[in-house]
Structure formats: C-alpha cells, structure tokens
mmCIF file of C-alpha atoms in Angstrom:
data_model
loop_
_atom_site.group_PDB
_atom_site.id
_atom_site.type_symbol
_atom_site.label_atom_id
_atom_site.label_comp_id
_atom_site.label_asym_id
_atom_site.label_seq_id
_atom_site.Cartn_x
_atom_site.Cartn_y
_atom_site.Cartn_z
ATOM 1 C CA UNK A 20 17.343 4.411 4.429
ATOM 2 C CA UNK A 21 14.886 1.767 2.331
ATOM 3 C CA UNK A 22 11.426 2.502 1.163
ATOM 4 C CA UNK A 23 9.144 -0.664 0.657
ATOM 5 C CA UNK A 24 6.077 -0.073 -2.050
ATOM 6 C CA UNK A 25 3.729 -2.156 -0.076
ATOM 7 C CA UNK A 26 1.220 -3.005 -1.761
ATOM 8 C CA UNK A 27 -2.010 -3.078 1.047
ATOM 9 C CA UNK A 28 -6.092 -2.900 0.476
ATOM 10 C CA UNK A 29 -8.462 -4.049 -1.645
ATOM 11 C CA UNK A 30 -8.047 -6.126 -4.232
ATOM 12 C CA UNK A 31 -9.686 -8.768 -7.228
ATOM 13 C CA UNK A 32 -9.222 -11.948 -4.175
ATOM 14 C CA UNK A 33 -9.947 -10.079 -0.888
ATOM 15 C CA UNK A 34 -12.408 -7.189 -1.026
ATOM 16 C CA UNK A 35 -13.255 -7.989 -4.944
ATOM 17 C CA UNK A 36 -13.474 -4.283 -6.111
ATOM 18 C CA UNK A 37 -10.921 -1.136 -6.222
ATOM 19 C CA UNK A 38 -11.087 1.318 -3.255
ATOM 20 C CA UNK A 39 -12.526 4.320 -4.555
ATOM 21 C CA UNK A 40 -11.647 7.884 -5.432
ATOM 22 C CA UNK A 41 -14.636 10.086 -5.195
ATOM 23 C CA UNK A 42 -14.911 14.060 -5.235
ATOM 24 C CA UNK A 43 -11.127 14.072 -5.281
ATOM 25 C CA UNK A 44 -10.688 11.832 -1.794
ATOM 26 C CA UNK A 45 -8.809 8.648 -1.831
ATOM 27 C CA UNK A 46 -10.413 6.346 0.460
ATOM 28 C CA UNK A 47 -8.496 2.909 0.986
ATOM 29 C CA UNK A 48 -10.377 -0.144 2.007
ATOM 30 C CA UNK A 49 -8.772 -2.822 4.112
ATOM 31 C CA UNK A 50 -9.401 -5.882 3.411
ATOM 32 C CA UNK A 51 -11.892 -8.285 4.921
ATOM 33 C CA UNK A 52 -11.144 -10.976 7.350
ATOM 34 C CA UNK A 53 -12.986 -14.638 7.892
ATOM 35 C CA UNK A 54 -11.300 -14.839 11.484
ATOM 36 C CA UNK A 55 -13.391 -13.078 14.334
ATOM 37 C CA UNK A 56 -10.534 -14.152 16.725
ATOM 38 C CA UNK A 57 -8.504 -11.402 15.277
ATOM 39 C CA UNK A 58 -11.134 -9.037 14.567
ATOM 40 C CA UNK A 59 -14.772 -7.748 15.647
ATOM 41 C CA UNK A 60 -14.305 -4.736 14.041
ATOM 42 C CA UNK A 61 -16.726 -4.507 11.072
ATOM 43 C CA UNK A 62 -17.347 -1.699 7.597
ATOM 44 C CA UNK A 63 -20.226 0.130 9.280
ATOM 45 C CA UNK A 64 -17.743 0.817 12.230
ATOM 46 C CA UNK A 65 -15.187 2.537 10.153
ATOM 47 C CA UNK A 66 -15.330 6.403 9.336
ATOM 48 C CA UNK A 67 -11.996 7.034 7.532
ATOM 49 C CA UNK A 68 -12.250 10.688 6.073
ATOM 50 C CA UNK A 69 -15.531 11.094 7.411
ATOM 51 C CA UNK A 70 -16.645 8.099 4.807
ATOM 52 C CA UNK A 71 -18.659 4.884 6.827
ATOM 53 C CA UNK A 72 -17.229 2.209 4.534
ATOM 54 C CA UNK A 73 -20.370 0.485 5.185
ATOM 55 C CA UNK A 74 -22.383 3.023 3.499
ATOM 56 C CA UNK A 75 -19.983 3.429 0.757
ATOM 57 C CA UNK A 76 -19.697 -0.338 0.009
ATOM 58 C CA UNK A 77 -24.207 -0.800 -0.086
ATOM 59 C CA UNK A 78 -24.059 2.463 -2.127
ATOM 60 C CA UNK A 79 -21.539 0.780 -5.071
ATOM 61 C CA UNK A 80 -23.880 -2.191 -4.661
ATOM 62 C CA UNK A 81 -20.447 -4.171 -3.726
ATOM 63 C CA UNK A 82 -20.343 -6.678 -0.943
ATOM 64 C CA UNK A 83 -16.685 -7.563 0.673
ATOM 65 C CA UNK A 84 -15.586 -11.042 -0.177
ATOM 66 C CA UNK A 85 -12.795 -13.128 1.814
ATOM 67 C CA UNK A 86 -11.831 -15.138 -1.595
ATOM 68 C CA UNK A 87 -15.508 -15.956 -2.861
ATOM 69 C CA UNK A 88 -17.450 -15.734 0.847
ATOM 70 C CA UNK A 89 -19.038 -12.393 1.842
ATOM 71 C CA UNK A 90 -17.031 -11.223 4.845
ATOM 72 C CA UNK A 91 -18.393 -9.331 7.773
ATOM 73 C CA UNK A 92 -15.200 -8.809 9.744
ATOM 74 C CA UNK A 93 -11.989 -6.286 8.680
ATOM 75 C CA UNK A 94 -8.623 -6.929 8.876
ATOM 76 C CA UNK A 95 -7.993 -3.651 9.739
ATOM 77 C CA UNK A 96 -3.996 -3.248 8.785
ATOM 78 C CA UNK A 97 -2.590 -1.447 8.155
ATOM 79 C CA UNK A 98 -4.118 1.246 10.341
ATOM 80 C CA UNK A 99 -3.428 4.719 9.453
ATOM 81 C CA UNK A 100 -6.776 6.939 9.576
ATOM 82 C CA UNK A 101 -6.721 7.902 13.168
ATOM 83 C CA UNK A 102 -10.268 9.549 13.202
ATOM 84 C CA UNK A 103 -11.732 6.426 11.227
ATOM 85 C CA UNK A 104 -12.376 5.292 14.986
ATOM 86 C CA UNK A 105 -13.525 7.040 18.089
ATOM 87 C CA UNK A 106 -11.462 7.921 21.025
ATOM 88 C CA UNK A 107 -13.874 5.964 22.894
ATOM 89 C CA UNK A 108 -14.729 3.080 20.458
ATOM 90 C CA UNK A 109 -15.509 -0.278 22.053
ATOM 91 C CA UNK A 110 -12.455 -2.085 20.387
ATOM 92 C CA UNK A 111 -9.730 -0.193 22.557
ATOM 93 C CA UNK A 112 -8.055 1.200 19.443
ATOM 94 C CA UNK A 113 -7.702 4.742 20.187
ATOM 95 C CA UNK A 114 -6.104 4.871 23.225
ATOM 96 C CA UNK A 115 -3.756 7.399 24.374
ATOM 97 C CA UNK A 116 -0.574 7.540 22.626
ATOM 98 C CA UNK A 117 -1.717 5.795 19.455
ATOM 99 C CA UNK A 118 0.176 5.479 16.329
ATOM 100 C CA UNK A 119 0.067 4.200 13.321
ATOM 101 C CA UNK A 120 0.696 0.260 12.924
ATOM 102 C CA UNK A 121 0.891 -2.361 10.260
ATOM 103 C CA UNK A 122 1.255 -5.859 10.657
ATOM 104 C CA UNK A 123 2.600 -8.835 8.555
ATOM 105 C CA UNK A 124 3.585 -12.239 9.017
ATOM 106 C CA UNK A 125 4.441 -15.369 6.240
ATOM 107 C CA UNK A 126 6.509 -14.935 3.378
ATOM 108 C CA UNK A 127 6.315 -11.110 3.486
ATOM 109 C CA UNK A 128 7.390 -10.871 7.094
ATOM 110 C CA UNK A 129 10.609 -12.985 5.939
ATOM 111 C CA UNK A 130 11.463 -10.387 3.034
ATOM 112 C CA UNK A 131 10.923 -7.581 5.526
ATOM 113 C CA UNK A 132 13.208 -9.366 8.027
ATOM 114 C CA UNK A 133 15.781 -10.605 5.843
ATOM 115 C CA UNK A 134 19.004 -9.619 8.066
ATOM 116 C CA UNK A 135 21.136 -9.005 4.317
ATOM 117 C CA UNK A 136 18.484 -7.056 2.700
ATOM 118 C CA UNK A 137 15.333 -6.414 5.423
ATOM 119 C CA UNK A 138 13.929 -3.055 7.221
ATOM 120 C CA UNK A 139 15.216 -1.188 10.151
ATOM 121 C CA UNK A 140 13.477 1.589 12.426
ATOM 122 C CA UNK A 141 13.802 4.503 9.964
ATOM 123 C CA UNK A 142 12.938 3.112 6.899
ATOM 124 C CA UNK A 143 9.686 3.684 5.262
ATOM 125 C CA UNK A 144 6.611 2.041 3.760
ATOM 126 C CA UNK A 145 4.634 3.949 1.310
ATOM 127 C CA UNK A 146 1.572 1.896 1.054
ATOM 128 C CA UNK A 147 0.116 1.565 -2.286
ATOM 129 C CA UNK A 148 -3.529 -0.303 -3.772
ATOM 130 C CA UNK A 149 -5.620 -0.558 -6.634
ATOM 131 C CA UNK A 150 -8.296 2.543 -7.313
ATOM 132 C CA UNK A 151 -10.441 3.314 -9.417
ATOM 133 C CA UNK A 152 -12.506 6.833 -10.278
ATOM 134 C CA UNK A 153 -16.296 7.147 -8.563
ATOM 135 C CA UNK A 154 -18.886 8.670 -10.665
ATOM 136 C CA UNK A 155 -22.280 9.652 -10.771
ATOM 137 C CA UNK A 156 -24.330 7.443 -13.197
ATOM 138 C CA UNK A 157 -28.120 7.715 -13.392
ATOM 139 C CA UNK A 158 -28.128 9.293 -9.957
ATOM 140 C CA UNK A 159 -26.310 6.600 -8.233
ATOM 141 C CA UNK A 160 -22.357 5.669 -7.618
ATOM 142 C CA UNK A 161 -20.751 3.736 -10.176
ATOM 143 C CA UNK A 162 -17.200 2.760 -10.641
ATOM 144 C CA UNK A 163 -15.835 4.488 -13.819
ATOM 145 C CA UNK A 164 -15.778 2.041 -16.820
ATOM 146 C CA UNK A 165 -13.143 3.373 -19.349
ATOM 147 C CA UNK A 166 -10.596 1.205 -17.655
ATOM 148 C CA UNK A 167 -10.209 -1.316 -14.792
ATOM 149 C CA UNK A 168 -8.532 1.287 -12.116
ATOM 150 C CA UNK A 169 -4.925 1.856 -11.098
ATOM 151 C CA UNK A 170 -2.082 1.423 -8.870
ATOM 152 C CA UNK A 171 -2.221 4.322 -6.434
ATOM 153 C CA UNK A 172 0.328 5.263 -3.495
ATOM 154 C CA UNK A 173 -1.872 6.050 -0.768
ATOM 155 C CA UNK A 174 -0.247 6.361 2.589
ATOM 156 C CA UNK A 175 3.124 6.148 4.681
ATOM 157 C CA UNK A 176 4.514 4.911 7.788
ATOM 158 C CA UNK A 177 8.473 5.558 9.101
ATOM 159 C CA UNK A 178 9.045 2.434 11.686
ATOM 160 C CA UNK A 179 9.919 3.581 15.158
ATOM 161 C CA UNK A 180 10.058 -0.508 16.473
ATOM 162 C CA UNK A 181 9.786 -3.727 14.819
ATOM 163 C CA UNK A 182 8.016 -6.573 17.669
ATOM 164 C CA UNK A 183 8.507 -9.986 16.552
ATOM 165 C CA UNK A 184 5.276 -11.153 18.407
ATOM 166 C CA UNK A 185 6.187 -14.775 17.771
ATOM 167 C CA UNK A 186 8.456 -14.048 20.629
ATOM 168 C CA UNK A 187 7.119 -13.884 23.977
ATOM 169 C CA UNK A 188 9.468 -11.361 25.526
ATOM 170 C CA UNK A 189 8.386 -8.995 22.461
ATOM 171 C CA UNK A 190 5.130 -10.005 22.523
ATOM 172 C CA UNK A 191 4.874 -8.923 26.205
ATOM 173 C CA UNK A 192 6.478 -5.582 25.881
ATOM 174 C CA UNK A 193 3.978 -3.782 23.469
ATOM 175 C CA UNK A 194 2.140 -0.905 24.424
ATOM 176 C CA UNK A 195 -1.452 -1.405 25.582
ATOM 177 C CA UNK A 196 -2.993 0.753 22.654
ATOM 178 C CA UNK A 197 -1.562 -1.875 19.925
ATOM 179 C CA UNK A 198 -3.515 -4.711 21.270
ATOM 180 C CA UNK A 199 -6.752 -4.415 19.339
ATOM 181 C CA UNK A 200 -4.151 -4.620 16.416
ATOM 182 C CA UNK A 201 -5.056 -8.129 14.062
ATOM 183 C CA UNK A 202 -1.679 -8.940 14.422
ATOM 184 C CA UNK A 203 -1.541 -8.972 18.209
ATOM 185 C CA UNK A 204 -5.060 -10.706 17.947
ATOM 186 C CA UNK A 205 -4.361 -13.832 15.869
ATOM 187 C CA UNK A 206 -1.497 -16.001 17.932
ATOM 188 C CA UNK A 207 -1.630 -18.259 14.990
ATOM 189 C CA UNK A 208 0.373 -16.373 12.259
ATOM 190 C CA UNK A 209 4.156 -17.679 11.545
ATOM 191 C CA UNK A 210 6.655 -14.496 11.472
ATOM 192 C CA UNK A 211 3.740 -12.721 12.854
ATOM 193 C CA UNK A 212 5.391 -9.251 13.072
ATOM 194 C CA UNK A 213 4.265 -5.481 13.995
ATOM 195 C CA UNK A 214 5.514 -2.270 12.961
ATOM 196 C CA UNK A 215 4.919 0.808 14.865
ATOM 197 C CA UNK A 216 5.237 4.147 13.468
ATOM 198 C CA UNK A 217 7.087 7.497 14.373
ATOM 199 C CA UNK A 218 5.595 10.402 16.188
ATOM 200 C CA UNK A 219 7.513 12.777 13.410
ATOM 201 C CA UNK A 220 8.286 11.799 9.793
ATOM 202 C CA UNK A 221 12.884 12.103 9.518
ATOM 203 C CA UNK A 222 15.153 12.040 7.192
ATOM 204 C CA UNK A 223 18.685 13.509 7.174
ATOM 205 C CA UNK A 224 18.865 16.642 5.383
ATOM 206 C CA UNK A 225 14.948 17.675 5.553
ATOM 207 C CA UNK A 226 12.749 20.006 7.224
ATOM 208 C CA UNK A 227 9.849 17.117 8.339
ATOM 209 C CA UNK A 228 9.425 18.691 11.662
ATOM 210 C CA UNK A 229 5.491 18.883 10.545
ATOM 211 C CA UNK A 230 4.936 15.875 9.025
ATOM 212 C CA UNK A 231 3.561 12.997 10.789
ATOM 213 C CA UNK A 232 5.056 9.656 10.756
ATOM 214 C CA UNK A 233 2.675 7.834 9.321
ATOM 215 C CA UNK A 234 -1.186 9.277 7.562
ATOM 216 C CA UNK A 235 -3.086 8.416 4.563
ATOM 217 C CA UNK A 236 -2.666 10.721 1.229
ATOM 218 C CA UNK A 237 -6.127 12.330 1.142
ATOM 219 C CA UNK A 238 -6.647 13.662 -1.756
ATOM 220 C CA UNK A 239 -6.160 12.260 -5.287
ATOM 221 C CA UNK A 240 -2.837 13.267 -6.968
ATOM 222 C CA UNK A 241 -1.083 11.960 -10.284
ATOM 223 C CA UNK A 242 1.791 12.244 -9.048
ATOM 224 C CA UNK A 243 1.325 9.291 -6.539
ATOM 225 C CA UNK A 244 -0.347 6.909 -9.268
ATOM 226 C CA UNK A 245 2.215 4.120 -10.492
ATOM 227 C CA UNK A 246 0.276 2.770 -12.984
ATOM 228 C CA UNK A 247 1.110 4.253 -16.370
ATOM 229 C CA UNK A 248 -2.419 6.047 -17.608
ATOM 230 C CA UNK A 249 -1.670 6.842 -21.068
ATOM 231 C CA UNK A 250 -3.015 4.088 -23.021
ATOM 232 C CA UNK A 251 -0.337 4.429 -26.020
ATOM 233 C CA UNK A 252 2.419 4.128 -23.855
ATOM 234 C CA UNK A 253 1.131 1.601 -21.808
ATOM 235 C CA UNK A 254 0.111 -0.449 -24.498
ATOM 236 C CA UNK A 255 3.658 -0.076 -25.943
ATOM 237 C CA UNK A 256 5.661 -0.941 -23.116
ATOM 238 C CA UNK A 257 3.175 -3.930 -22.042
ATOM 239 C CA UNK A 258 3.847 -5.336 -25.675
ATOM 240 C CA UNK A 259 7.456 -4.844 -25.342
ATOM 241 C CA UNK A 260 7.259 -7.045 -21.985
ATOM 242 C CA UNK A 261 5.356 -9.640 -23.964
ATOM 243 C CA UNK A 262 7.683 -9.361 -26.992
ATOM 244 C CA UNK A 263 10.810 -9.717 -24.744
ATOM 245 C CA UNK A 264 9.039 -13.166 -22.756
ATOM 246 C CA UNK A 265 8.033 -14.854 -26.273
ATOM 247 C CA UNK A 266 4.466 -14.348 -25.630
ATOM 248 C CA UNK A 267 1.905 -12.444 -28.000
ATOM 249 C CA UNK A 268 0.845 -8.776 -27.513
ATOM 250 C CA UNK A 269 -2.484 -8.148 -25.856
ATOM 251 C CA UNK A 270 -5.519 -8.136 -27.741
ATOM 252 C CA UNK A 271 -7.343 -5.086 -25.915
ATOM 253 C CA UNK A 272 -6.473 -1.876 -25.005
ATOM 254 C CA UNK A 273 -7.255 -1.859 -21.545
ATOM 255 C CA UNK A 274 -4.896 -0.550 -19.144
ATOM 256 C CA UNK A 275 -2.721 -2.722 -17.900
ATOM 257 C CA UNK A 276 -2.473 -1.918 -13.831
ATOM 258 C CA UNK A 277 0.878 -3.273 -13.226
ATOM 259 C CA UNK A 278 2.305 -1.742 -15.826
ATOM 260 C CA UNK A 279 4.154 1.790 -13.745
ATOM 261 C CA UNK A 280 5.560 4.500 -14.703
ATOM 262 C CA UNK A 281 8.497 5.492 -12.045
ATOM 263 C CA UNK A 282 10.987 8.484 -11.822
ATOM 264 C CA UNK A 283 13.880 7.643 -14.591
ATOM 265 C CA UNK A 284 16.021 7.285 -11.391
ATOM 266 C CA UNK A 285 14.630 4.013 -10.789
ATOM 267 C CA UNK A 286 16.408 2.721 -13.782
ATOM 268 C CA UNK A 287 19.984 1.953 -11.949
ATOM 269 C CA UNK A 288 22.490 0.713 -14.120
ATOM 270 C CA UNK A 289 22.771 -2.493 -11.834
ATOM 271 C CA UNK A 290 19.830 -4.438 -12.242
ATOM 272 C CA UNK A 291 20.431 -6.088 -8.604
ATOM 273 C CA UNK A 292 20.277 -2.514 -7.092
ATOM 274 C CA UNK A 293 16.736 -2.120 -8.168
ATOM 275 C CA UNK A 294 13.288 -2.446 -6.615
ATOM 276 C CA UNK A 295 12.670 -5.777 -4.835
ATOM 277 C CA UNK A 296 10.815 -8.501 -6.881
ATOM 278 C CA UNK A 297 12.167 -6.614 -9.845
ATOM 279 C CA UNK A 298 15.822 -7.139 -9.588
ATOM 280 C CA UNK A 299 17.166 -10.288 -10.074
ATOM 281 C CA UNK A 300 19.769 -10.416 -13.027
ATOM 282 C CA UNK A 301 18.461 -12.729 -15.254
ATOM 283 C CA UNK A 302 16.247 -12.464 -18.446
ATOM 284 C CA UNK A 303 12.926 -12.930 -17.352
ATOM 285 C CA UNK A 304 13.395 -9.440 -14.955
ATOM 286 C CA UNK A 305 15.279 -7.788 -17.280
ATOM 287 C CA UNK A 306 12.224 -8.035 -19.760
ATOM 288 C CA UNK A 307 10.218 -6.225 -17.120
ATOM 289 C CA UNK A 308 12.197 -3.176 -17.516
ATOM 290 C CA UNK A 309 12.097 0.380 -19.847
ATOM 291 C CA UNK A 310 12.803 3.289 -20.122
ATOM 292 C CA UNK A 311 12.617 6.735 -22.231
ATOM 293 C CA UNK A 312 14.915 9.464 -21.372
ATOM 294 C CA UNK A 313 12.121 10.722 -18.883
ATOM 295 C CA UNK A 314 11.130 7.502 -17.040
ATOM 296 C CA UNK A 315 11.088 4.100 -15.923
ATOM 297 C CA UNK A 316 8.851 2.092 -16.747
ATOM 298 C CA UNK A 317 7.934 -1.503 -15.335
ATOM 299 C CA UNK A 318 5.939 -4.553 -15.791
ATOM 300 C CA UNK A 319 5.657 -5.298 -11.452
ATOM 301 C CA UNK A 320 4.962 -8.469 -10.503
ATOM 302 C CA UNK A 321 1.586 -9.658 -9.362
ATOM 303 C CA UNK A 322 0.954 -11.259 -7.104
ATOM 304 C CA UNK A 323 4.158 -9.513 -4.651
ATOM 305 C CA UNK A 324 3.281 -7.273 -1.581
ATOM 306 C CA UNK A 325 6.802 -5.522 -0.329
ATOM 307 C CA UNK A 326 8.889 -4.053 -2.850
ATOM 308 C CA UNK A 327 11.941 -2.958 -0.998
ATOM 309 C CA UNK A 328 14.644 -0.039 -2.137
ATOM 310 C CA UNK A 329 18.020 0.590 -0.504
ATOM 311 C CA UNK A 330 18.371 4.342 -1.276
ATOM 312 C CA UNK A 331 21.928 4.766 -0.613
ATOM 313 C CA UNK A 332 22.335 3.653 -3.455
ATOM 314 C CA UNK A 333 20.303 6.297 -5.250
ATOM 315 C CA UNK A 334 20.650 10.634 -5.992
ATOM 316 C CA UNK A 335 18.921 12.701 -3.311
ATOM 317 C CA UNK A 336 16.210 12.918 -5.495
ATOM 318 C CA UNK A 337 15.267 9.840 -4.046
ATOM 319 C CA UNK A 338 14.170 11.512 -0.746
ATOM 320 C CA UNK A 339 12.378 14.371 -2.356
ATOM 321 C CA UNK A 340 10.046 11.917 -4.199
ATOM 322 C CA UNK A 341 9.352 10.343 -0.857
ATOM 323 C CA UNK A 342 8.611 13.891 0.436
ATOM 324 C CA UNK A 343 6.442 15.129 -2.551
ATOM 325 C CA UNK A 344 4.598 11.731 -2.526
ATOM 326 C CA UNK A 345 3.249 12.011 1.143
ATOM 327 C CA UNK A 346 2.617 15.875 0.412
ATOM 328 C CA UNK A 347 0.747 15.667 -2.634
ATOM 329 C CA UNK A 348 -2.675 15.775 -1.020
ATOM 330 C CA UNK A 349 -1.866 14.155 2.520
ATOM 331 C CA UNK A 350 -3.260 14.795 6.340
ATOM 332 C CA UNK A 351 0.478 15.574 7.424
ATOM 333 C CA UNK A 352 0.263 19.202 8.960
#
C-alpha cells in the first residue's frame, strides 16, 4: 500500500487566501477555475458542512482569483463533501451511487502513473492544504494574524479505479454520476486522469468496516497539521535547512508553512525510501531533512502536489497514523 500527501485547495496563486478553520470546522476551498467548459458550478452553489462558500468568501472580504483575475467558476476536485450539493442539483453531481472523485492530469498525473513507482486501486490519498485560524475581530471575520496559516491534512480517498480518460475506451466506460466531474468536462487536459473512490475504507489487518472510503476531516485536530507550530523549533530547523544550502537564516520569525513536523518513522535510514519529492540521494534533499529522537522534521518542497510513500517499506505504525489521521475529527461513521 502507498499513501500520496496531495497537496489540493486553496492557495497564494489560485484562490489567494488559506481555507479557513472557524468554530473548530475545517472547511477546504477548491480552487477556482477560468474555464466554464469544465465547470458551471460556482461558490454560492457550494454548502460543504453546511458553510455556502459564497457567503464565507464576501464575509472575509476575499474574492477568488485564477492567478491575478477574479474567478467565478470552481474547479471542484477533488470532490469529497457529499452534502455540499443537493441530490437534485442542476449539475448532475449527486446521482445515485456517487463517490468520491479526484482528478489530475500534467506532470502530476505522470508521477501518479509512473508504472516503477505510481498508484494502484488500494492506495490512498490524504489530501492536505494551507489553513489558517478564523476569528472574530471588531464583530466581523478576520483571518488570524500571528502567523501566515499552516499545512493541514484535511481529507482521504482509497482508489477503487483509475480511468485514463485520454483513452476513449476508458473514457466511455465511466459511470454516469462522474460526468459533471472537471476532469471528464475539459477534453483538453494531457494525462487527464480520474480516480474514483471506495465504498469502504481497507487495509489488511484493520477493523475499517465503518469508515468510508473517502470524506473530509471535519473538525480541526493537531494531530493532522504538518506544519511544525512551535516557532522555536521551526525557526531552528528552517535555519538548519538554510545553513545546510549556503544560504542565510531568515530574518523573521514567522512560521515557515513548509516546514513539517512528521512521525520519527518518516526518517528511513534510506533516503530513496522516503516521501516523494523528498528523496532523492543527493545533497540538496538531504539538507531538507531532521530529526530529534521524537520526530521528523522536513523542509517540503513548494511548489510539488503528490508526495507518494511505499509503506511496505515502513512499521505498522504506518497504517495506524493513516487511521488516526482520518479519525481525528472526520465524517467517517
């Protein structure tokens, strides 16, 4: 089995802000799209945890941006809240025997279908983005301005199929409910490729008879944040990453976001069994790496969307983190 830390939402180029985390609810924004072809969904039709985005986004005085331009359309992917849409919405994406999807296509749809070191049905994304705290300010919604947010793990999906819809066999097989999907949509994508979810989370070994295969971690939990939050040790190990390239420490003490804290078991002893993006032997990835004798630590790379880890090469602790992570404040029972 592989996980893939995907990372998915909003972020500095497309949306322009952190999703938010307000009264203890993570709410993850997809990102916008410029392409109606692919999408007429818009914000005000979205409801995910009973939240319109397009209330939430006028209330933070935000506006999406594709790049610089306002956008009206989302590129709704990957789609995970199942009540953030009517049964009987317009768009045809609720109909019977729904699941979750995600779609990809470019460079990341190569590293996902790499036949050496790609995904399989089984494996499993756990989707992460950057968030940031909500607060009340003056009687309105402000984002929280002791730091510039965090990387957050904020849902799952366990692949059932992979459709390569570049292919028109493929293409032709999928099931009627995916084809709202922005991936089935837009013809025009290279390695244009959808993943749809499991009924039922499984994995060998593990009662996950009542976990869903795919859902969106409600609530806010520490325990799913990557980003390292204590600002001594994250200044410390960002400095060492900066020390270790030749470059000079960072003049302010803002939290770095790409800076994680992981389970120590992350650390392998073989740099080329590690996380993907992060494990090429050589001495520029090696200076992303730390660790304490409690945890890893790592300087991720930015920009890099799906981080892939082959478990079997890992303890069984591996798939308990997986579990805790989607139960530590998720819609799964």
């Amino acid at each position: 089995m592989k996980i893939i830390l995907s990372r998915k939402g909003f972020d500095s180029t497309y949306g322009g802000f952190p999703s938010p985390v307000f009264d203890g609810k993570l709410v993850s924004i997809p990102i916008p799209s410029n392409n109606n072809q692919e999408s007429s969904i818009t914000y005000d039709d979205l409801n995910p945890l009973g939240v319109n985005l397009g209330s939430l986004i006028k209330e933070l005085g935000k506006e999406a941006k594709y790049k610089s331009q306002v956008a009206k359309y989302v590129h709704l992917d990957p789609d995970l809240y199942e009540e953030s849409l009517p049964s009987n919405n317009r768009f045809g994406a609720r109909l019977e025997g729904w699941r979750g999807l995600f779609g990809t296509d470019k460079a990341a749809a190569g590293i996902l279908s790499n036949k050496d070191t790609g995904v399989n049905p089984g494996d499993i994304f756990l989707f992460f983005g950057w968030f940031n705290h909500i607060i009340n300010k003056d009687g309105k919604s402000v984002y929280d301005n002791k730091n510039k947010g965090f990387h957050q793990i904020w849902g799952w999906l366990q692949i059932d199929q992979i459709i390569r819809l570049n292919n028109e066999a493929e293409r032709s097989s999928v099931p009627e409910w995916t084809k709202y999907h922005p991936h089935y949509l837009n013809t025009e994508m290279k390695n244009n490729t959808l993943f749809i979810a499991r009924e039922k989370l499984s994995m060998d070994g593990y009662d996950t008879k009542c976990i869903q295969g795919y859902g969106a971690i409600e609530n806010y939990n520490e325990l799913a944040t990557l980003t390292e939050m204590d600002p001594e040790k994250n200044k410390f190990y960002y400095n060492q990453f900066q020390e270790n390239r030749g470059k000079n420490q960072s003049p302010n003490e803002d939290i770095k976001i790409s800076l994680w804290k992981l389970p120590l078991w992350f650390f392998h002893e073989d740099i080329t069994k590690r996380l993907g993006y992060h494990n090429k032997d050589n001495q520029r990835t090696r200076a992303s790496w730390f660790k304490d004798d409690k945890y890893a630590y790592l300087k991720s790379t930015s920009p890099g969307q799906e981080f892939i880890l082959d478990l079997k090469y890992y303890p069984e602790c591996a798939k308990q983190w997986i579990l805790d992570i989607i139960n530590s404040g998720s819609n799964s029972n």
